[in-house]
Tab-separated table of C-alpha atoms in Angstrom:
chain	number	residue	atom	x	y	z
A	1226	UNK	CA	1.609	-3.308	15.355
A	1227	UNK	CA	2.883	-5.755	12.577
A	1228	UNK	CA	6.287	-4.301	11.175
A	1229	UNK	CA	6.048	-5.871	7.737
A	1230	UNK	CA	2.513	-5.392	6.303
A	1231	UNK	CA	1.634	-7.429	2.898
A	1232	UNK	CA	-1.096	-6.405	-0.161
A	1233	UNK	CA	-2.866	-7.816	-1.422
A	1234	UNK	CA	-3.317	-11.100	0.814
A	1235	UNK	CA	-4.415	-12.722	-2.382
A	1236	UNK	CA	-4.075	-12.360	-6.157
A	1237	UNK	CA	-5.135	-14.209	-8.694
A	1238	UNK	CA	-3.912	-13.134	-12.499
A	1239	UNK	CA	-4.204	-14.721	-15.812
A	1240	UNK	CA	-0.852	-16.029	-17.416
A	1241	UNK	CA	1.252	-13.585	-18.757
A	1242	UNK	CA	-0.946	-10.708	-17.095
A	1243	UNK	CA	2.080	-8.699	-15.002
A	1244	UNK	CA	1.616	-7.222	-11.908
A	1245	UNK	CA	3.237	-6.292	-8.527
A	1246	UNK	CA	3.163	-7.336	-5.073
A	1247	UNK	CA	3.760	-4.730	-2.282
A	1248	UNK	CA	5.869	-5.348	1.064
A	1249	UNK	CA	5.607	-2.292	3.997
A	1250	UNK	CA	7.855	-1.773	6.412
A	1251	UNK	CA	7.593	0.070	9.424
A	1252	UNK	CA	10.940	-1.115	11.365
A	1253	UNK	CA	13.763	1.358	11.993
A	1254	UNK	CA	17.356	0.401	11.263
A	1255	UNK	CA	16.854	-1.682	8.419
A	1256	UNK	CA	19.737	-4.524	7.432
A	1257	UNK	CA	18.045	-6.280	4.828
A	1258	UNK	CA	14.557	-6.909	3.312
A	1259	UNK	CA	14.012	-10.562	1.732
A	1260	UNK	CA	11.723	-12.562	-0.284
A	1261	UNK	CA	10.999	-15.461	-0.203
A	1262	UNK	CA	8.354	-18.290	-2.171
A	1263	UNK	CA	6.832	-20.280	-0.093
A	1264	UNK	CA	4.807	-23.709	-2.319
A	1265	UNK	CA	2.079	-25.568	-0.409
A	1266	UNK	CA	3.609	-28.371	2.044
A	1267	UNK	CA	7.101	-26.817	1.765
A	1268	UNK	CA	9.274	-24.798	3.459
A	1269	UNK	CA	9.581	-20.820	2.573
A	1270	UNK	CA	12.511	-20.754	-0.584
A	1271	UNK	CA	14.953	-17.871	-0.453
A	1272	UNK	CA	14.998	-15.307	-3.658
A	1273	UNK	CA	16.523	-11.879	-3.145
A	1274	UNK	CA	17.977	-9.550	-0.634
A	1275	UNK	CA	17.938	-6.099	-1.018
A	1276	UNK	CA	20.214	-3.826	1.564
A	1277	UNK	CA	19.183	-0.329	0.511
A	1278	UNK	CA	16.910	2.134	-1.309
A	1279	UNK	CA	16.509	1.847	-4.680
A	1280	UNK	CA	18.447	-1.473	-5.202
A	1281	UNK	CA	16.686	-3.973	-7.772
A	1282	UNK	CA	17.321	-7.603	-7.966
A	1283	UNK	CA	16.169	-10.091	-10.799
A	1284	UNK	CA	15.496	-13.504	-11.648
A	1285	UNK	CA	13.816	-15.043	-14.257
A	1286	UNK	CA	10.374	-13.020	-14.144
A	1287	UNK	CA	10.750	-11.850	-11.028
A	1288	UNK	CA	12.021	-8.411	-10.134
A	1289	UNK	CA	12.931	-7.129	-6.379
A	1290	UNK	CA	13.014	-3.373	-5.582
A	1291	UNK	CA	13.490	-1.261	-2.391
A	1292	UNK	CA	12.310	2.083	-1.083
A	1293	UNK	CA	12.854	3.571	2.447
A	1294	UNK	CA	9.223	2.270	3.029
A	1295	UNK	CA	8.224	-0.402	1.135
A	1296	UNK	CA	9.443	-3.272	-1.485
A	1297	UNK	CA	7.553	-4.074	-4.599
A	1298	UNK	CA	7.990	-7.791	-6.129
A	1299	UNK	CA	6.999	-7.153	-10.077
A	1300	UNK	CA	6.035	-10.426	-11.838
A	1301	UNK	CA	6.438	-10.006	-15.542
A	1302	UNK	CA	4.584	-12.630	-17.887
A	1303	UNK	CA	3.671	-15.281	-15.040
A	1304	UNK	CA	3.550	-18.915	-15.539
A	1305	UNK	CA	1.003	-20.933	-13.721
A	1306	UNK	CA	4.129	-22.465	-12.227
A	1307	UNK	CA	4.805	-19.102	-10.472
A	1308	UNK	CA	1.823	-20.024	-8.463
A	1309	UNK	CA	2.849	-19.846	-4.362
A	1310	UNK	CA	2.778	-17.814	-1.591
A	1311	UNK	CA	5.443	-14.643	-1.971
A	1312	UNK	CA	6.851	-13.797	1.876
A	1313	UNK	CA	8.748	-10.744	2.399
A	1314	UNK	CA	11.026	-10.477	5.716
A	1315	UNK	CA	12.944	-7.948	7.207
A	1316	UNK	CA	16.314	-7.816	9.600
A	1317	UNK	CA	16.711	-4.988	11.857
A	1318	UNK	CA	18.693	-3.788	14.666
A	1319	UNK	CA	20.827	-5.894	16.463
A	1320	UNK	CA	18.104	-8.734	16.045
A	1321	UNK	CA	19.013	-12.415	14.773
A	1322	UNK	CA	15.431	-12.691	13.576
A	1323	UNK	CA	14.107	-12.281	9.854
A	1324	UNK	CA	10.587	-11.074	11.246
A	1325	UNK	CA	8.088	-11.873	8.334
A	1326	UNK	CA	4.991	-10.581	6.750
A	1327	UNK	CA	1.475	-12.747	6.520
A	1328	UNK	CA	2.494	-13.375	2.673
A	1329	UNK	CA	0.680	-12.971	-0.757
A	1330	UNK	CA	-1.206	-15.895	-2.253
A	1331	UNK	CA	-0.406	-15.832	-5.987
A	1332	UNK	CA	-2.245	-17.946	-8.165
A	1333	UNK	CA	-1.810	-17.681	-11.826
A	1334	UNK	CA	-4.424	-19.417	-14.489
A	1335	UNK	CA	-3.672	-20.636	-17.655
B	515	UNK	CA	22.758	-32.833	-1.754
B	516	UNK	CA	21.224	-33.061	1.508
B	517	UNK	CA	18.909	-30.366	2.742
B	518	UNK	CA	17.370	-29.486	6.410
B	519	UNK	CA	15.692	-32.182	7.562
B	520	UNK	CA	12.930	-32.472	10.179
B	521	UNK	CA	11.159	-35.314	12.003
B	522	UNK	CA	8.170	-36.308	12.261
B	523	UNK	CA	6.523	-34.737	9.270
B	524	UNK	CA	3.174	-34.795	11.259
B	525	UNK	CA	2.573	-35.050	15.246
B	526	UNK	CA	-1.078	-35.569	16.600
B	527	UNK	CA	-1.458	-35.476	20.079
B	528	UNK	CA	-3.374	-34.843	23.179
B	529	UNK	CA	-3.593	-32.118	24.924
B	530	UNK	CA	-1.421	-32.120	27.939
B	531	UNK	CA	0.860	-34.092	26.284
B	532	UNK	CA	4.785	-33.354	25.810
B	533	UNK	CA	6.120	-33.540	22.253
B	534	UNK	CA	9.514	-32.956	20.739
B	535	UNK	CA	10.732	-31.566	17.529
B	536	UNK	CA	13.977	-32.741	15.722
B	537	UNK	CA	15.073	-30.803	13.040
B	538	UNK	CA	19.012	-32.083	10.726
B	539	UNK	CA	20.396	-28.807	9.381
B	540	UNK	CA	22.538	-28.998	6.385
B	541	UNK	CA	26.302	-30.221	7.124
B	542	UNK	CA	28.457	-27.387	8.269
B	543	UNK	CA	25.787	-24.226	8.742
B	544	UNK	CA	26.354	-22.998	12.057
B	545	UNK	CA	23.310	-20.479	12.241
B	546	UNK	CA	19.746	-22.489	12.709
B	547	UNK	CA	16.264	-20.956	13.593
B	548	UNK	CA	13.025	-22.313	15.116
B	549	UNK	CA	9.660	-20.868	13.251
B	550	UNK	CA	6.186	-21.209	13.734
B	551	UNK	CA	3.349	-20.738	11.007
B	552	UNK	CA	-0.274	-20.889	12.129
B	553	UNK	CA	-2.999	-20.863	9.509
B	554	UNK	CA	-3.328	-17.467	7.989
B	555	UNK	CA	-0.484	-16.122	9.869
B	556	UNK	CA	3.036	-15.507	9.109
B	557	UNK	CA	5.952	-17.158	9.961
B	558	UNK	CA	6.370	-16.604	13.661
B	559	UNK	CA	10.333	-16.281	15.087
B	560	UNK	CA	11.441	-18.387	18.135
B	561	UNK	CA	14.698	-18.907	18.696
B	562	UNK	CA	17.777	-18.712	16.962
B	563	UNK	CA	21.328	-20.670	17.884
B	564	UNK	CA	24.726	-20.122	16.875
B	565	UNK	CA	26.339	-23.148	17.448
B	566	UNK	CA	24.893	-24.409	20.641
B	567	UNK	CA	23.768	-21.553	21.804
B	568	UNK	CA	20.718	-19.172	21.898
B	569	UNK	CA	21.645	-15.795	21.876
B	570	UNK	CA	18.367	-15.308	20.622
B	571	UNK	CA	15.076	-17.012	22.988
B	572	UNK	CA	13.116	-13.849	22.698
B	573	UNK	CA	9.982	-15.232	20.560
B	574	UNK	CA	9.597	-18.446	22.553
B	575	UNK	CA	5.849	-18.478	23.266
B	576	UNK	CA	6.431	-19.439	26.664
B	577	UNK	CA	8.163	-21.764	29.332
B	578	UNK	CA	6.233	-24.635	27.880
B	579	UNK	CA	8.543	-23.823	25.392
B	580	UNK	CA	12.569	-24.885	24.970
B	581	UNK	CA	14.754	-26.188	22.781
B	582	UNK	CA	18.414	-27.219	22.486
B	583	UNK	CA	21.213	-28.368	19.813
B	584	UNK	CA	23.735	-30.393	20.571
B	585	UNK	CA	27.248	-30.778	18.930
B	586	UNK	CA	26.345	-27.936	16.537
B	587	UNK	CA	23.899	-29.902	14.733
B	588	UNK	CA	20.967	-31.527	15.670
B	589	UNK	CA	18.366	-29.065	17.352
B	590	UNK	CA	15.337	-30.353	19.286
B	591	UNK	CA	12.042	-27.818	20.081
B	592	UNK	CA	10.199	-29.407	23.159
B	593	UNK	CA	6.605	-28.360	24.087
B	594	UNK	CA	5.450	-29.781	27.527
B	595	UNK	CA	1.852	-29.928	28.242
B	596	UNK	CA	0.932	-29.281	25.020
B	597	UNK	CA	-2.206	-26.816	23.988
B	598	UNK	CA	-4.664	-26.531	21.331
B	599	UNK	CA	-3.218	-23.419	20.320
B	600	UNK	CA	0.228	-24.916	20.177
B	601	UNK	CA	-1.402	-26.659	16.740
B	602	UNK	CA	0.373	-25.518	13.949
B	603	UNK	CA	3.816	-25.860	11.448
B	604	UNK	CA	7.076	-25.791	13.326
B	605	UNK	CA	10.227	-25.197	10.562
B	606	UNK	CA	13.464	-25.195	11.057
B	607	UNK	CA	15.810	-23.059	8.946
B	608	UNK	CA	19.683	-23.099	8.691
B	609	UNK	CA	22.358	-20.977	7.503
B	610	UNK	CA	25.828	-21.031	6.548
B	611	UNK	CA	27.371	-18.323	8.566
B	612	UNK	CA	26.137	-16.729	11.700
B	613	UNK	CA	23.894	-14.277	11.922
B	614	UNK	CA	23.107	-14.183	8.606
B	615	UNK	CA	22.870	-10.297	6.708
B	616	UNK	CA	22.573	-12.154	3.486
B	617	UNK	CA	18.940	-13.589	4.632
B	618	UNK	CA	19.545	-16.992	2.771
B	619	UNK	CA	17.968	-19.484	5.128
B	620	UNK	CA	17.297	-22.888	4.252
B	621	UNK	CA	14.291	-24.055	5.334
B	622	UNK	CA	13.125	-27.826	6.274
B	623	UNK	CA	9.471	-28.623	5.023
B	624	UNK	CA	8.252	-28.564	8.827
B	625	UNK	CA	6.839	-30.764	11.598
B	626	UNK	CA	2.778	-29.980	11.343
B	627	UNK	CA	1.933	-30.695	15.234
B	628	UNK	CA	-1.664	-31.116	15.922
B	629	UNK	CA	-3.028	-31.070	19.512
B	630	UNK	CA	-6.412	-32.492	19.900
């Protein structure tokens, strides 16, 4: 059973069109949830950490926010150059490992 | 300034073959982590160090698998007898401090290892 579940796998918006991508979490003992962008040919980029329910990080257009079950990253007026793959990780337990989701494809027109 | 860096960039190979991984974290980060990201899957944990040593082995694949780093630095990911399914992007990802609760890793732009 995956422990961090992503929607949609793919999204495709026009620019400036806002919307949300979801992160589930079904891991117990929750340290930190993180996202991270991830462009074609490059490594994953770090963005936010969130530590606990109802924090909300921001940057730029981008807005981080946490539940007990799930994180929701809000784009607000995208850019084409917002276009990449969003991943969302969680640390739990005693673990070392950020264990991460499958990832949203964003692509955003002009 | 000088980020993670990992060589080779790309690795084709046969199958049976042995390859090896080197991955240059940034100056100074003790923490560094071993991923693996198939097509259309996520980034797949396998080992993390702290320092030179792996408290952490639990997501090698299996004993094909090892890796090492050496003067708590350079890290190298060795796959003997290499497999088809071994084909994918192996990144490397360090860190500052250990264990890290802040979740800022910074990630090299991978080895893509194909095994034909």
């Amino acid at each position: 059973e995956d422990q961090v579940t992503q929607s949609p796998e793919a999204l495709r918006l026009q620019e400036g069109e806002s919307s949300s991508l979801n992160c589930s979490y079904t891991v117990s003992g929750l340290r930190g949830l993180f996202w991270y962008r991830q462009d074609p040919g490059k490594g994953p980029e770090f963005l936010f950490t969130l530590y606990s329910a109802g924090e909300e990080k921001e940057k730029e257009r981008l807005k981080a926010t946490l539940t007990k079950k799930e994180s929701f990253l809000h784009i607000t007026a995208p850019k084409p150059e917002d276009s990449a793959t969003y991943l969302c990780a969680v640390q739990f337990g005693s673990g070392y490992a950020l264990n991460f989701g499958k990832g949203t494809s964003l692509l955003v027109t002009p | 300034g000088a980020g993670v860096s990992q060589s080779p960039s790309n690795k084709v190979t046969e199958k049976g073959k042995d390859v090896e991984l080197r991955c240059d974290p940034i100056s100074g980060h003790t923490a560094l982590y071993w991923y693996r990201q198939s097509l259309g899957q996520g980034l797949e944990f396998l080992i993390y160090f702290q320092g030179n040593s792996a408290p952490d082995k639990s997501g090698l694949p299996s004993d094909r698998f090892s890796a090492e780093r050496t003067g708590g630095s350079v890290s190298t990911l060795t796959i003997q007898r290499t497999q088809q399914e071994d084909s994918a992007v192996y990144l490397c990802a360090s860190s500052l401090v250990p264990r890290p609760n802040t979740g800022e890793l910074f990630f090299g732009e991978g080895s893509r290892l194909t095994v034909l």
